[in-house]
Each structure stands twice: as structure tokens, then as C-alpha cells.
Amino acid sequence: MSPIVNWIGLWTLVKREVGRFFAVYRQTILPSLISSALYILIFGFTLQQRISEIGGVPYTLFIIPGLIMMNTLTNASANTSSSMLQMKLLQQLPDILTAPLSSVEISLAYIIGGTVRGLVNGVLVLLLGVILLDMPIQQPVMTLIFIFLVSWAFSSMGLLLGQIADSWDQLAMMQNFFLTPLSFLGGIFYSVKMLPEWAQTLSFVNPIYYMINGIRHTTLGFSDSSPTVSFLMALLLTILFTVLAMILMHSGKKIKQ
Amino acid sequence: MSVPAIHIQGLTKSYDTVQALKGVDITIEEGQFFGLLGPNGAGKTTTINILTGLVLREQGITEIFGRDTVKDYRFTRSQVGIAGQELSVDWFFPIEKLLYFQAGYYGIPKRKARPRVEELLHRLGLSDKRKSRLRQLSGGMKRRYQLAKSLVHDPKILILDEPTAGVDVELRHELWHYLREMHQQGKTILLTTHYIEEAEMLCDRVAIINDGKVITEGTPKELTRRLGRAGITVHLAGWRDDLPDLLRNFTYTHEDGRIHFTVRDPEGEMPEIISTLARHGCHILSVETAKSSLEDVFLSLTGKGINEA
């Protein structure tokens, strides 16, 4: 009698996915810390001369939640998308596809791997803020839940993209032309209230705007968007991308012939 | 009657406008060493990839020990170990760890997999390389690692897709030896190959696949007897006018005292030919036999050699 869930198989694949990015931590963990520290130093300390406070907090502190989110979501999505594409291109995928693992188990393992990377990167940038700038965390549990949720959502999105992409070029295009601009336009470095009305309206259709403001609320205690809307948006993206990634995996359309 | 280890019936598969499989039927009994012989592009890899879940099935039946490979994939995949044609490359982990991962995918925890992993590393001469990454191994070692990977969960069925393609003679013989050992231990083996010699030496049953269809099946001996073009050439001191009458029961051609008999079983039919000629006082200078091979079988069925098809 075959088991309903191949727990050992699922756990093994999670270990592989997590072990994979820890094995190359210089590529997957340290850059977030270095780039965030640079953002704090260059953007924060120079712009602080001109923008003293936003929402009652110093500018350098204001940008930290956005940096946390940017690092969380880019790392979470990069982990799953690159791992999936790499396995496709280097003929590693057959090892998993011929094993008694269901499409849900395979998807979950990848998503958990990406979520862990997003979470690790997000929390490290958070700690950087606490250590360098004595950043307050108004709601620590909600902050962690929010980072986790956003990690999961973008890890699932990465899995979707990794399955769809056939080359590194396609993957880079999706990241460079969509994810990075949407992150920057989501209000990492500014409050949307500083923008003209038409630009504010545009920001409202950018899902990353809600992610950044959600964590800004749980840490600094204020945000442009309602915290409930931010949380619901994160939840919606999590469910949407998880379901889409699993449906595509189950169909086998982009990973099987 | 026992349930076959592998049962494939009416299997079809198309890629865009190309029909790769046009109704493949294969049944492999438990314990058999089965060869799927055919030229490149005949449909060998597609057939086994559907069987193992790497390619989506279009129409037909694919069963492992009587269970459907799509509906009952957890059971069927746990029974099969596969060594694919393409070598996978993993940059991140040493091969020992990769073997433990592979066992884990099959639901075997590390502590249970340890004796098996140790045995395979030792048996396949990889113990010293256990901490090496795949990129650090030679081509031959990569092939051996691949075999170890396919055997780590101790499957009842071993599927090997062109296992000796591109390997040197020494390693080929090494792999053959190991495969024979696996077979003696009771494993059912399905081997795809376009090396005639490999199929003849190892397999106790062979199916020839060409252009997406199995065109014949049987033991190598049966096939060569039925479809081979073996012959016996007898060199006489001279041709005699009464010979056509004496040899009327045989199929032959002659030229300058050399008579070439077309026979299915050279060893079985040679005594009768020799005694017929000797009884009638023919002076035999020499006798040569040409044994039929699966290459002849392939040639007689398709009109082309296996490597030119």
C-alpha cells in the first residue's frame, strides 16, 4: 500500500532546496545584507539631509521596511525560479519526476525552500535595521508572519516562472522588467503621498506597494495603505500563486514533454 | 499466470506533427533481461520515458506489475530504477549526499539507506570519490554514479536507456558484468540500445523497434533463426554437372566451385550438406560458416542497417 503523503520524499526535497542556497550563501544571503547596508548609507544618510522625516520617523529608518520586503521577495522568487530552471537545463529534474513524489509534494518542497531563503534574507535585513539604526518593531509576531507570507507568495511566483521559462534570458527578463521595477515603484524610498495624484493611483495597482506598506505598519506603526488590505493582498497573492504553480506542475506542461 | 513486470499496449505519442510512437506493444515478464533494440529516433527513449513518468502518455496502456503508471504512480515508480541517457549535473552536493537524497525521494530515511549507499559506492568503485562533486568525476565514474543512483532504493525493475552509449570498451564490459550480476540477483532489466552486440550478449528477449512500432520480438536466437541470413560456403575442387540435382533440396548460389548455402541455422544444417556432398564423392577443399546476427534480422526487416536507419 503506497502512503498518502511521501513525507520523507517531501522533507528530502526541502532539505535539498534549502541546502542548495546555503551552500552558495555568498550568492544568496550576503548580497542582501551588503546592498541593504549600502542603501542605508548612501540613500539614507545623503537623502536624510533633504528629507528629514516621513510619518514622524527619520528617513533612514523609513526605508528599512521597503528594503526588507525587496530582499524578501526577490530572494524568495529567485530561489524557486532559478532552481527549477537549473534542474530543467541540467537534467536533474528526471530524478524528481521519476520518483514517487506527487506534483503537490514537489511544488511544496520548492516553495518551502524559496520561503526559507526569503525569510532568512528578510529577517537579516530586519536585524541590520535593529542593529544599525535601533529600529523599533511595533508588532514582532505580525512582522514575522508578514515576511513569511510574502516569502511564500513570491516563492510560489518564482516556481511558476521557473516552470514557464526555457532559458536564463527569459527568467532575467521577468525579474528585471517586472519584479525590480515594481519593487522600486512600490514605495521603498518614498511615501506615495509625496507623488502626484495620477502616480498615487498607479501605485494602488502595484501589489508590492501593499507588501511594503504592510511591513512598514507592523514595524514602524504607520503606512500609506490599510494594514488589513495589505495583509489580505499578501494572502491573496499567496493563495493565487501557490494554486497556479501547483496546477502547472500537475499538468506537467512545461516540465514534461 | 503471473502478472508481467512491464506491460505496454497500444502506446502512442506525438510531438507536434511527428508521431513518435504508433502503437507500441511490449510485455516483459518478471526476471527477464529485455532489450529494446532500434536506431536513434525509433521511439525507445519515448517509450521508457512514458513508462517512468517523464513524458505524458497520449493513448494506450502502461503498467508495472499490473498497476497503471499514471493512476498508481507512487507504487509503479517505487518499483523502478532508471538510468537515463543524459547524465545529470549537480554542482552543489557531493555524490554521497546525492545518493542519500535519491533514497529520500523514494521514502527511505538516511539511516535505512546507509548500508545500501555504502554497498553501491563500494561495488561501483566510488568509495574514494564519495565527497566529490559530479563535475569532478570522469565520464566513466559519472556512468557508475548514475547506475548507483538508479539502484539506491533497491528496485525490482531496472530501466537503462543506452547505458553504454559513448563509453570506452573497458567500461562497457564492466557495466555488462554488473548488469548480469543484477539480473542473476533477480532484477527485471529493460535495456534500450542500438548496439547489436549488447542486446545479443545480455538479453534473453529482444524487441526491435523502428519508426515508432515494435516490428518483431523474441529471443535473440529465435530471431536470428527466423529472420537471419546465415550461410555456409563450401569450396569444392571443381563444379560438377550433377550437383544441381544432388542439391535440389537446398537454397544456394555457386561461382567457380564455391557454393554458398543460405540457411537459418548453420550449425544444425552443416552436417547434412557436408554428408550429401561427401556421399557423392565431391572433393571438399574448405567450409566456412557465417553466423547470423540481429543486425541481419534488422536488415531483413527494414532493408537498412541499425546505424543507417
Coordinates of C-alpha atoms in Angstrom, one line a residue:
Chain A
M1 CA 0.0 0.0 0.0
S2 CA 1.5 3.3 -1.1
P3 CA 1.5 6.1 1.5
I4 CA -0.9 9.0 1.0
V5 CA 1.9 11.5 1.5
N6 CA 5.5 10.8 0.8
W7 CA 6.7 12.8 3.9
I8 CA 10.3 11.6 3.7
G9 CA 10.4 12.5 0.0
L10 CA 9.0 15.9 0.7
W11 CA 11.4 16.5 3.5
T12 CA 14.3 15.4 1.5
L13 CA 13.5 17.7 -1.4
V14 CA 13.0 20.6 1.1
K15 CA 16.5 19.8 2.6
R16 CA 17.9 19.8 -0.9
E17 CA 16.4 23.1 -1.8
V18 CA 17.4 24.8 1.5
G19 CA 20.9 23.2 1.4
R20 CA 21.3 24.4 -2.2
F21 CA 21.1 28.1 -1.3
F22 CA 23.0 27.8 2.0
A23 CA 25.9 26.0 0.0
V24 CA 26.3 29.3 -2.0
Y25 CA 25.5 31.8 0.8
R26 CA 27.9 34.3 -0.8
Q27 CA 25.5 34.5 -3.7
T28 CA 22.2 34.0 -1.9
I29 CA 22.5 35.6 1.5
L30 CA 25.4 38.1 1.8
P31 CA 24.5 40.3 -1.2
S32 CA 21.2 41.3 0.5
L33 CA 23.0 42.4 3.6
I34 CA 25.6 44.3 1.7
S35 CA 23.2 46.0 -0.7
S36 CA 20.9 46.9 2.1
A37 CA 23.7 48.4 4.1
L38 CA 24.7 50.4 1.1
Y39 CA 21.2 51.6 0.5
I40 CA 21.1 52.7 4.2
L41 CA 24.4 54.5 3.9
I42 CA 24.1 56.1 0.5
F43 CA 20.4 56.8 0.1
G44 CA 19.5 57.1 3.8
F45 CA 22.3 59.3 5.0
T46 CA 22.5 61.5 1.9
L47 CA 18.8 62.0 1.4
Q48 CA 18.2 62.5 5.1
Q49 CA 19.8 65.9 4.6
R50 CA 16.8 66.9 2.4
I51 CA 14.0 64.6 3.7
S52 CA 14.3 64.7 7.4
E53 CA 11.3 62.7 8.4
I54 CA 8.4 60.8 6.9
G55 CA 5.5 59.9 9.1
G56 CA 7.4 61.0 12.1
V57 CA 10.4 58.7 11.6
P58 CA 13.9 59.5 10.2
Y59 CA 14.3 58.8 6.5
T60 CA 16.9 56.1 7.0
L61 CA 14.5 54.2 9.2
F62 CA 11.7 54.8 6.8
I63 CA 13.4 52.9 4.0
I64 CA 14.2 49.8 6.1
P65 CA 10.8 48.0 5.8
G66 CA 10.9 48.5 2.0
L67 CA 14.4 47.0 1.9
I68 CA 13.2 44.1 4.0
M69 CA 10.4 43.4 1.5
M70 CA 12.5 43.9 -1.6
N71 CA 15.1 41.4 -0.3
T72 CA 12.5 39.0 0.9
L73 CA 10.5 38.8 -2.4
T74 CA 13.4 38.9 -4.8
N75 CA 15.3 36.2 -2.9
A76 CA 12.2 34.0 -2.5
S77 CA 11.3 34.2 -6.2
A78 CA 14.9 33.9 -7.3
N79 CA 15.4 30.7 -5.3
T80 CA 12.5 28.7 -6.8
S81 CA 12.7 30.1 -10.3
S82 CA 16.5 29.5 -10.7
S83 CA 16.4 26.1 -9.0
M84 CA 13.6 24.9 -11.3
L85 CA 15.2 26.3 -14.4
Q86 CA 18.6 24.9 -13.4
M87 CA 17.1 21.5 -12.8
K88 CA 15.4 21.6 -16.2
L89 CA 18.5 22.7 -18.1
L90 CA 21.0 20.4 -16.2
Q91 CA 18.9 17.2 -16.5
Q92 CA 18.3 17.0 -12.7
L93 CA 14.5 17.1 -13.0
P94 CA 14.1 13.5 -14.1
D95 CA 15.5 12.4 -10.7
I96 CA 12.5 14.0 -9.0
L97 CA 9.9 13.4 -11.7
T98 CA 10.6 9.6 -11.8
A99 CA 10.4 9.3 -8.0
P100 CA 7.2 8.6 -6.1
L101 CA 6.5 12.2 -5.4
S102 CA 3.3 14.0 -6.2
S103 CA 3.1 17.3 -8.0
V104 CA 1.8 18.9 -4.8
E105 CA 4.8 17.5 -2.8
I106 CA 7.3 18.7 -5.4
S107 CA 5.7 22.1 -5.5
L108 CA 5.5 22.4 -1.7
A109 CA 9.2 21.4 -1.3
Y110 CA 10.3 24.1 -3.8
I111 CA 8.0 26.7 -2.3
I112 CA 9.2 26.0 1.2
G113 CA 12.9 26.2 0.0
G114 CA 12.2 29.6 -1.5
T115 CA 10.2 30.7 1.5
V116 CA 13.1 29.9 3.8
R117 CA 15.5 31.9 1.7
G118 CA 13.1 34.9 1.6
L119 CA 12.6 34.6 5.3
V120 CA 16.3 34.4 6.1
N121 CA 17.1 37.4 3.9
G122 CA 14.2 39.4 5.2
V123 CA 15.0 38.8 8.8
L124 CA 18.7 39.6 8.3
V125 CA 17.9 42.9 6.8
L126 CA 15.4 43.5 9.7
L127 CA 18.2 42.7 12.2
L128 CA 20.5 45.1 10.2
G129 CA 18.0 47.8 10.8
V130 CA 17.7 46.9 14.5
I131 CA 21.5 46.8 15.0
L132 CA 22.5 49.8 12.8
L133 CA 19.5 52.2 13.4
D134 CA 17.9 50.8 16.6
M135 CA 14.8 50.2 14.5
P136 CA 11.6 49.7 16.5
I137 CA 9.4 46.7 15.8
Q138 CA 5.9 47.5 16.9
Q139 CA 4.4 44.1 16.2
P140 CA 7.2 41.5 16.1
V141 CA 4.9 38.4 15.5
M142 CA 2.9 40.1 12.8
T143 CA 6.2 41.3 11.2
L144 CA 7.5 37.7 11.0
I145 CA 4.1 36.4 9.8
F146 CA 4.1 39.1 7.1
I147 CA 7.6 38.3 5.9
F148 CA 6.7 34.6 5.9
L149 CA 3.6 35.3 3.8
V150 CA 5.3 37.5 1.3
S151 CA 8.1 34.9 1.0
W152 CA 5.6 32.2 0.3
A153 CA 3.7 34.2 -2.2
F154 CA 6.8 35.2 -4.2
S155 CA 8.4 31.8 -3.8
S156 CA 5.3 30.3 -5.5
M157 CA 5.5 33.0 -8.2
G158 CA 9.1 32.0 -8.8
L159 CA 8.2 28.4 -9.1
L160 CA 5.6 29.4 -11.7
L161 CA 8.1 31.5 -13.6
G162 CA 10.8 28.8 -13.4
Q163 CA 8.5 26.3 -14.9
I164 CA 7.4 28.6 -17.7
A165 CA 10.9 29.9 -18.6
D166 CA 13.0 28.0 -21.1
S167 CA 16.2 30.0 -20.7
W168 CA 18.1 32.2 -18.2
D169 CA 17.4 35.1 -20.5
Q170 CA 13.6 34.7 -20.2
L171 CA 13.9 34.5 -16.4
A172 CA 16.2 37.5 -16.2
M173 CA 13.7 39.4 -18.3
M174 CA 10.8 38.6 -16.0
Q175 CA 12.9 39.7 -13.0
N176 CA 14.4 42.8 -14.5
F177 CA 11.4 44.2 -16.3
F178 CA 8.7 43.4 -13.8
L179 CA 9.8 42.4 -10.3
T180 CA 12.6 45.0 -9.8
P181 CA 10.7 48.0 -11.2
L182 CA 7.5 47.1 -9.3
S183 CA 9.6 46.8 -6.1
F184 CA 11.1 50.3 -6.6
L185 CA 7.8 51.8 -7.6
G186 CA 6.1 50.2 -4.6
G187 CA 7.4 52.9 -2.2
I188 CA 10.6 51.6 -0.8
F189 CA 12.2 55.0 -0.8
Y190 CA 9.2 57.3 -0.6
S191 CA 5.7 57.7 0.7
V192 CA 3.1 57.6 -2.1
K193 CA 1.7 60.7 -0.5
M194 CA 4.7 62.5 -2.0
L195 CA 3.6 61.6 -5.5
P196 CA 1.2 63.4 -7.8
E197 CA -2.3 62.0 -7.8
W198 CA -2.0 60.0 -11.0
A199 CA 1.1 58.3 -9.8
Q200 CA -0.6 57.5 -6.5
T201 CA -3.5 55.8 -8.4
L202 CA -0.9 53.8 -10.4
S203 CA 0.7 52.7 -7.1
F204 CA -2.6 51.2 -5.9
V205 CA -2.5 48.5 -8.7
N206 CA 1.0 47.5 -7.8
P207 CA 0.8 44.5 -5.4
I208 CA 4.3 45.2 -4.0
Y209 CA 3.1 48.6 -2.7
Y210 CA 0.8 46.7 -0.3
M211 CA 3.6 44.4 0.8
I212 CA 6.0 47.3 1.6
N213 CA 3.3 49.2 3.5
G214 CA 2.1 46.1 5.3
I215 CA 5.6 45.6 6.9
R216 CA 6.0 49.3 7.4
H217 CA 2.9 49.2 9.5
T218 CA 4.0 46.1 11.6
T219 CA 7.4 47.6 12.3
L220 CA 7.2 51.4 12.3
G221 CA 3.4 51.6 13.1
F222 CA 2.3 53.6 10.1
S223 CA 1.7 53.0 6.4
D224 CA 0.1 54.5 3.3
S225 CA -2.3 51.6 2.8
S226 CA -4.6 50.0 5.3
P227 CA -2.8 47.1 7.2
T228 CA -5.8 44.9 6.7
V229 CA -5.8 45.5 2.9
S230 CA -2.0 44.8 2.9
F231 CA -2.5 41.6 4.8
L232 CA -5.4 40.4 2.6
M233 CA -3.4 41.3 -0.5
A234 CA -0.4 39.2 0.7
L235 CA -2.8 36.3 1.5
L236 CA -4.5 36.6 -1.9
L237 CA -1.1 36.6 -3.7
T238 CA 0.0 33.6 -1.6
I239 CA -3.1 31.6 -2.5
L240 CA -3.1 32.6 -6.1
F241 CA 0.5 31.9 -6.9
T242 CA 0.5 28.7 -4.9
V243 CA -2.5 27.3 -6.8
L244 CA -1.2 28.4 -10.2
A245 CA 2.2 26.9 -9.6
M246 CA 0.7 23.6 -8.4
I247 CA -1.7 23.4 -11.3
L248 CA 1.1 24.0 -13.8
M249 CA 3.3 21.4 -12.0
H250 CA 0.4 18.9 -12.0
S251 CA -0.3 19.4 -15.7
G252 CA 3.4 18.8 -16.4
K253 CA 3.0 21.0 -19.5
K254 CA 6.3 22.9 -19.1
I255 CA 8.4 20.2 -17.4
K256 CA 7.3 17.0 -19.3
Q257 CA 7.0 16.5 -23.0
Chain B
M1 CA -0.2 -16.8 -14.8
S2 CA 1.9 -14.2 -13.0
V3 CA 1.5 -10.5 -13.6
P4 CA 4.1 -9.2 -16.0
A5 CA 6.7 -6.8 -14.6
I6 CA 6.0 -4.4 -17.5
H7 CA 3.1 -4.3 -19.8
I8 CA 2.8 -1.7 -22.6
Q9 CA -0.1 -1.9 -25.1
G10 CA -1.2 0.4 -27.9
L11 CA 1.1 3.2 -26.8
T12 CA 1.0 6.3 -28.9
K13 CA 2.7 9.6 -28.7
S14 CA 3.0 12.6 -31.0
Y15 CA 5.3 15.7 -30.8
D16 CA 3.7 18.5 -32.8
T17 CA 3.4 16.9 -36.3
V18 CA 5.7 13.9 -35.7
Q19 CA 4.2 10.7 -34.4
A20 CA 6.9 9.2 -32.3
L21 CA 5.0 6.1 -31.2
K22 CA 2.5 4.4 -33.4
G23 CA 1.1 1.8 -31.1
V24 CA 3.9 0.1 -29.1
D25 CA 3.1 -3.3 -27.5
I26 CA 5.7 -4.8 -25.1
T27 CA 5.3 -7.3 -22.3
I28 CA 8.2 -8.1 -20.0
E29 CA 7.9 -10.9 -17.5
E30 CA 9.5 -10.6 -14.1
G31 CA 13.1 -11.6 -14.0
Q32 CA 13.6 -11.1 -17.8
F33 CA 16.5 -9.2 -19.3
F34 CA 14.7 -7.4 -22.1
G35 CA 16.4 -5.5 -24.8
L36 CA 14.6 -2.8 -26.8
L37 CA 16.7 -2.5 -29.9
G38 CA 16.4 0.2 -32.5
P39 CA 18.1 3.0 -34.3
N40 CA 18.2 6.6 -33.0
G41 CA 14.8 8.2 -33.1
A42 CA 12.9 4.8 -33.3
G43 CA 10.9 5.6 -30.1
K44 CA 13.0 3.7 -27.4
T45 CA 13.5 6.7 -25.1
T46 CA 10.0 8.0 -25.6
T47 CA 8.6 4.6 -24.6
I48 CA 10.6 4.3 -21.4
N49 CA 10.1 8.0 -20.5
I50 CA 6.3 7.5 -20.7
L51 CA 6.7 4.4 -18.5
T52 CA 8.6 6.3 -15.9
G53 CA 6.5 9.5 -15.9
L54 CA 8.9 11.8 -17.7
V55 CA 6.7 12.1 -20.8
L56 CA 3.0 12.5 -20.8
R57 CA 1.1 9.5 -22.1
E58 CA -1.2 10.1 -25.1
Q59 CA -3.0 6.8 -25.6
G60 CA -2.5 3.2 -24.6
I61 CA -1.8 1.2 -21.5
T62 CA 1.4 1.3 -19.4
E63 CA 1.5 -0.9 -16.4
I64 CA 4.1 -2.0 -13.9
F65 CA 3.2 -5.2 -12.1
G66 CA -0.3 -4.8 -13.3
R67 CA -0.7 -1.3 -11.9
D68 CA -1.3 1.8 -14.1
T69 CA 1.8 4.1 -14.2
V70 CA -0.3 7.3 -14.2
K71 CA -3.0 6.4 -11.6
D72 CA -0.8 4.4 -9.4
Y73 CA 2.4 6.2 -9.9
R74 CA 3.6 6.0 -6.3
F75 CA 3.6 2.2 -6.4
T76 CA 4.9 1.9 -10.0
R77 CA 7.7 4.4 -9.6
S78 CA 8.9 2.8 -6.4
Q79 CA 9.4 -0.4 -8.3
V80 CA 11.6 1.1 -11.0
G81 CA 15.1 2.4 -11.0
I82 CA 16.1 4.4 -14.1
A83 CA 19.4 5.3 -15.5
G84 CA 18.7 7.8 -18.3
Q85 CA 20.6 8.5 -21.4
E86 CA 21.6 12.0 -20.4
L87 CA 23.9 12.4 -17.4
S88 CA 22.6 14.9 -14.8
V89 CA 24.9 17.5 -13.4
D90 CA 24.6 18.8 -9.9
W91 CA 27.1 21.4 -8.8
F92 CA 26.0 21.7 -5.2
F93 CA 26.4 18.4 -3.4
P94 CA 28.9 15.5 -3.2
I95 CA 27.8 12.3 -4.7
E96 CA 27.3 10.5 -1.4
K97 CA 24.8 13.2 -0.4
L98 CA 23.1 13.0 -3.8
L99 CA 22.6 9.2 -3.3
Y100 CA 21.0 9.9 0.1
F101 CA 18.8 12.5 -1.5
Q102 CA 17.8 10.0 -4.1
A103 CA 16.9 7.4 -1.5
G104 CA 14.9 10.0 0.4
Y105 CA 12.8 10.8 -2.7
Y106 CA 11.8 7.2 -2.6
G107 CA 10.7 7.5 1.0
I108 CA 13.9 5.8 2.5
P109 CA 15.3 7.7 5.5
K110 CA 19.1 8.2 5.7
R111 CA 19.8 5.6 8.4
K112 CA 18.0 2.9 6.4
A113 CA 19.7 3.9 3.2
R114 CA 23.2 3.9 4.7
P115 CA 24.1 0.2 4.1
R116 CA 22.8 0.3 0.6
V117 CA 24.6 3.5 -0.3
E118 CA 27.8 2.1 1.2
E119 CA 27.4 -1.1 -0.7
L120 CA 26.8 0.7 -4.0
L121 CA 29.7 3.1 -3.5
H122 CA 32.0 0.2 -2.8
R123 CA 30.7 -2.1 -5.5
L124 CA 30.9 0.5 -8.2
G125 CA 34.3 1.7 -7.2
L126 CA 33.2 5.2 -6.0
S127 CA 34.1 5.0 -2.3
D128 CA 37.1 7.2 -2.7
K129 CA 35.0 9.8 -4.6
R130 CA 32.1 10.0 -2.2
K131 CA 32.9 13.6 -1.3
S132 CA 33.5 14.7 -4.9
R133 CA 31.0 16.7 -6.9
L134 CA 29.8 15.2 -10.2
R135 CA 31.8 17.7 -12.2
Q136 CA 35.0 16.3 -10.7
L137 CA 34.3 12.8 -11.9
S138 CA 35.4 11.2 -15.1
G139 CA 32.9 10.2 -17.7
G140 CA 33.1 6.5 -16.6
M141 CA 32.6 7.4 -13.0
K142 CA 29.6 9.5 -13.8
R143 CA 28.1 6.5 -15.6
R144 CA 28.7 4.4 -12.5
Y145 CA 27.3 7.0 -10.2
Q146 CA 24.2 7.0 -12.4
L147 CA 23.8 3.3 -12.0
A148 CA 24.3 3.6 -8.3
K149 CA 21.6 6.3 -8.2
S150 CA 19.1 4.0 -10.1
L151 CA 19.7 1.2 -7.6
V152 CA 19.7 3.1 -4.3
H153 CA 16.1 2.2 -3.5
D154 CA 16.7 -1.4 -4.5
P155 CA 14.1 -1.5 -7.3
K156 CA 12.7 -4.7 -8.7
I157 CA 12.9 -3.3 -12.2
L158 CA 15.9 -1.6 -13.7
I159 CA 15.5 0.6 -16.8
L160 CA 18.6 1.6 -18.6
D161 CA 18.5 3.9 -21.6
E162 CA 21.5 3.4 -23.8
P163 CA 23.8 2.8 -20.7
T164 CA 26.9 2.2 -22.7
A165 CA 26.5 5.0 -25.3
G166 CA 29.8 6.8 -25.8
V167 CA 31.7 4.8 -23.1
D168 CA 35.0 3.0 -23.7
V169 CA 35.3 -0.7 -24.2
E170 CA 36.7 -1.4 -20.8
L171 CA 33.8 0.4 -19.0
R172 CA 31.3 -1.2 -21.3
H173 CA 32.4 -4.7 -20.3
E174 CA 32.5 -3.6 -16.6
L175 CA 28.9 -2.4 -16.9
W176 CA 27.8 -5.5 -18.7
H177 CA 29.3 -7.6 -16.0
Y178 CA 27.5 -5.6 -13.3
L179 CA 24.2 -5.8 -15.2
R180 CA 24.5 -9.6 -15.5
E181 CA 25.0 -9.7 -11.8
M182 CA 21.9 -7.6 -11.2
H183 CA 20.0 -9.9 -13.4
Q184 CA 21.2 -13.0 -11.6
Q185 CA 20.0 -11.4 -8.4
G186 CA 16.5 -11.5 -9.8
K187 CA 16.1 -8.0 -11.2
T188 CA 14.0 -7.4 -14.2
I189 CA 16.0 -5.3 -16.7
L190 CA 14.8 -3.3 -19.6
L191 CA 17.7 -2.0 -21.7
T192 CA 17.4 0.2 -24.7
T193 CA 20.4 0.1 -27.1
H194 CA 21.4 0.5 -30.6
Y195 CA 24.4 -1.8 -30.1
I196 CA 23.5 -5.2 -31.6
E197 CA 26.3 -6.9 -29.7
E198 CA 25.0 -5.6 -26.4
A199 CA 21.5 -6.9 -27.0
E200 CA 22.8 -10.3 -28.2
M201 CA 25.1 -10.8 -25.2
L202 CA 22.9 -9.6 -22.4
C203 CA 19.3 -10.0 -23.3
D204 CA 17.2 -13.1 -23.0
R205 CA 14.4 -11.4 -25.0
V206 CA 14.6 -8.6 -27.6
A207 CA 12.1 -6.4 -29.3
I208 CA 13.1 -4.5 -32.4
I209 CA 11.5 -1.1 -32.6
N210 CA 11.6 1.0 -35.7
D211 CA 9.7 4.2 -36.7
G212 CA 7.6 4.1 -33.5
K213 CA 6.5 0.5 -33.7
V214 CA 7.7 -2.9 -32.5
I215 CA 8.4 -4.8 -35.7
T216 CA 9.4 -8.1 -34.1
E217 CA 10.1 -9.8 -30.8
G218 CA 11.7 -13.0 -29.5
T219 CA 14.8 -14.4 -28.0
P220 CA 18.0 -13.4 -29.9
K221 CA 18.3 -17.0 -31.1
E222 CA 14.8 -17.3 -32.3
L223 CA 15.0 -14.0 -34.2
T224 CA 18.3 -14.8 -35.9
R225 CA 16.9 -18.3 -36.8
R226 CA 13.7 -16.9 -38.1
L227 CA 14.9 -13.8 -39.9
G228 CA 18.7 -14.0 -40.1
R229 CA 20.7 -14.6 -43.2
A230 CA 23.3 -17.1 -42.1
G231 CA 25.2 -19.1 -44.6
I232 CA 27.6 -21.9 -45.3
T233 CA 30.2 -21.6 -48.0
V234 CA 31.7 -24.9 -49.3
H235 CA 34.7 -24.7 -51.6
L236 CA 34.9 -27.7 -53.9
A237 CA 37.8 -28.8 -56.1
G238 CA 35.5 -28.2 -59.1
W239 CA 31.9 -27.9 -60.2
R240 CA 30.1 -30.9 -61.5
D241 CA 27.0 -31.1 -63.7
D242 CA 25.2 -33.5 -61.5
L243 CA 25.4 -31.1 -58.5
P244 CA 22.1 -29.2 -59.2
D245 CA 20.2 -32.5 -59.0
L246 CA 22.0 -33.6 -55.8
L247 CA 21.5 -30.2 -54.1
R248 CA 17.9 -29.7 -55.1
N249 CA 16.6 -29.6 -51.5
F250 CA 18.9 -26.7 -50.6
T251 CA 18.9 -22.9 -51.4
Y252 CA 22.3 -22.0 -52.8
T253 CA 24.3 -20.0 -55.3
H254 CA 27.6 -21.0 -56.9
E255 CA 30.6 -19.5 -58.6
D256 CA 33.9 -21.2 -59.6
G257 CA 33.4 -24.2 -57.3
R258 CA 32.3 -22.1 -54.3
I259 CA 28.8 -23.0 -53.3
H260 CA 27.0 -20.6 -50.9
F261 CA 24.1 -22.2 -49.0
T262 CA 21.5 -19.9 -47.4
V263 CA 20.4 -21.4 -44.2
R264 CA 18.7 -20.3 -40.9
D265 CA 20.8 -22.5 -38.6
P266 CA 24.3 -23.0 -39.9
E267 CA 25.4 -25.4 -37.1
G268 CA 22.3 -27.6 -37.5
E269 CA 22.3 -27.8 -41.3
M270 CA 26.0 -28.2 -41.9
P271 CA 26.3 -32.0 -41.3
E272 CA 23.6 -32.7 -43.9
I273 CA 25.2 -30.5 -46.6
I274 CA 28.7 -32.0 -46.0
S275 CA 27.4 -35.6 -45.9
T276 CA 25.4 -35.1 -49.1
L277 CA 28.5 -33.8 -50.9
A278 CA 30.8 -36.3 -49.5
R279 CA 28.5 -39.3 -50.2
H280 CA 28.6 -38.3 -53.9
G281 CA 32.4 -38.1 -54.0
C282 CA 32.8 -34.3 -54.1
H283 CA 36.2 -33.2 -53.0
I284 CA 35.7 -30.5 -50.4
L285 CA 38.6 -28.1 -50.0
S286 CA 37.2 -25.9 -47.2
V287 CA 34.0 -25.0 -45.4
E288 CA 33.1 -21.6 -43.9
T289 CA 30.1 -20.6 -41.9
A290 CA 28.7 -17.1 -41.4
K291 CA 26.6 -16.8 -38.3
S292 CA 23.5 -14.7 -38.4
S293 CA 23.2 -11.7 -36.1
L294 CA 20.5 -9.4 -35.0
E295 CA 22.0 -6.9 -37.5
D296 CA 20.8 -9.3 -40.2
V297 CA 17.4 -9.5 -38.6
F298 CA 17.2 -5.7 -38.6
L299 CA 18.4 -5.6 -42.1
S300 CA 15.9 -8.1 -43.4
L301 CA 13.0 -6.4 -41.6
T302 CA 13.8 -2.8 -42.5
G303 CA 16.1 -3.1 -45.5
K304 CA 18.7 -0.9 -43.6
G305 CA 21.4 -1.5 -41.1
I306 CA 20.6 -0.3 -37.5
N307 CA 23.1 2.6 -37.6
E308 CA 21.9 3.8 -41.0
A309 CA 18.2 3.7 -40.4

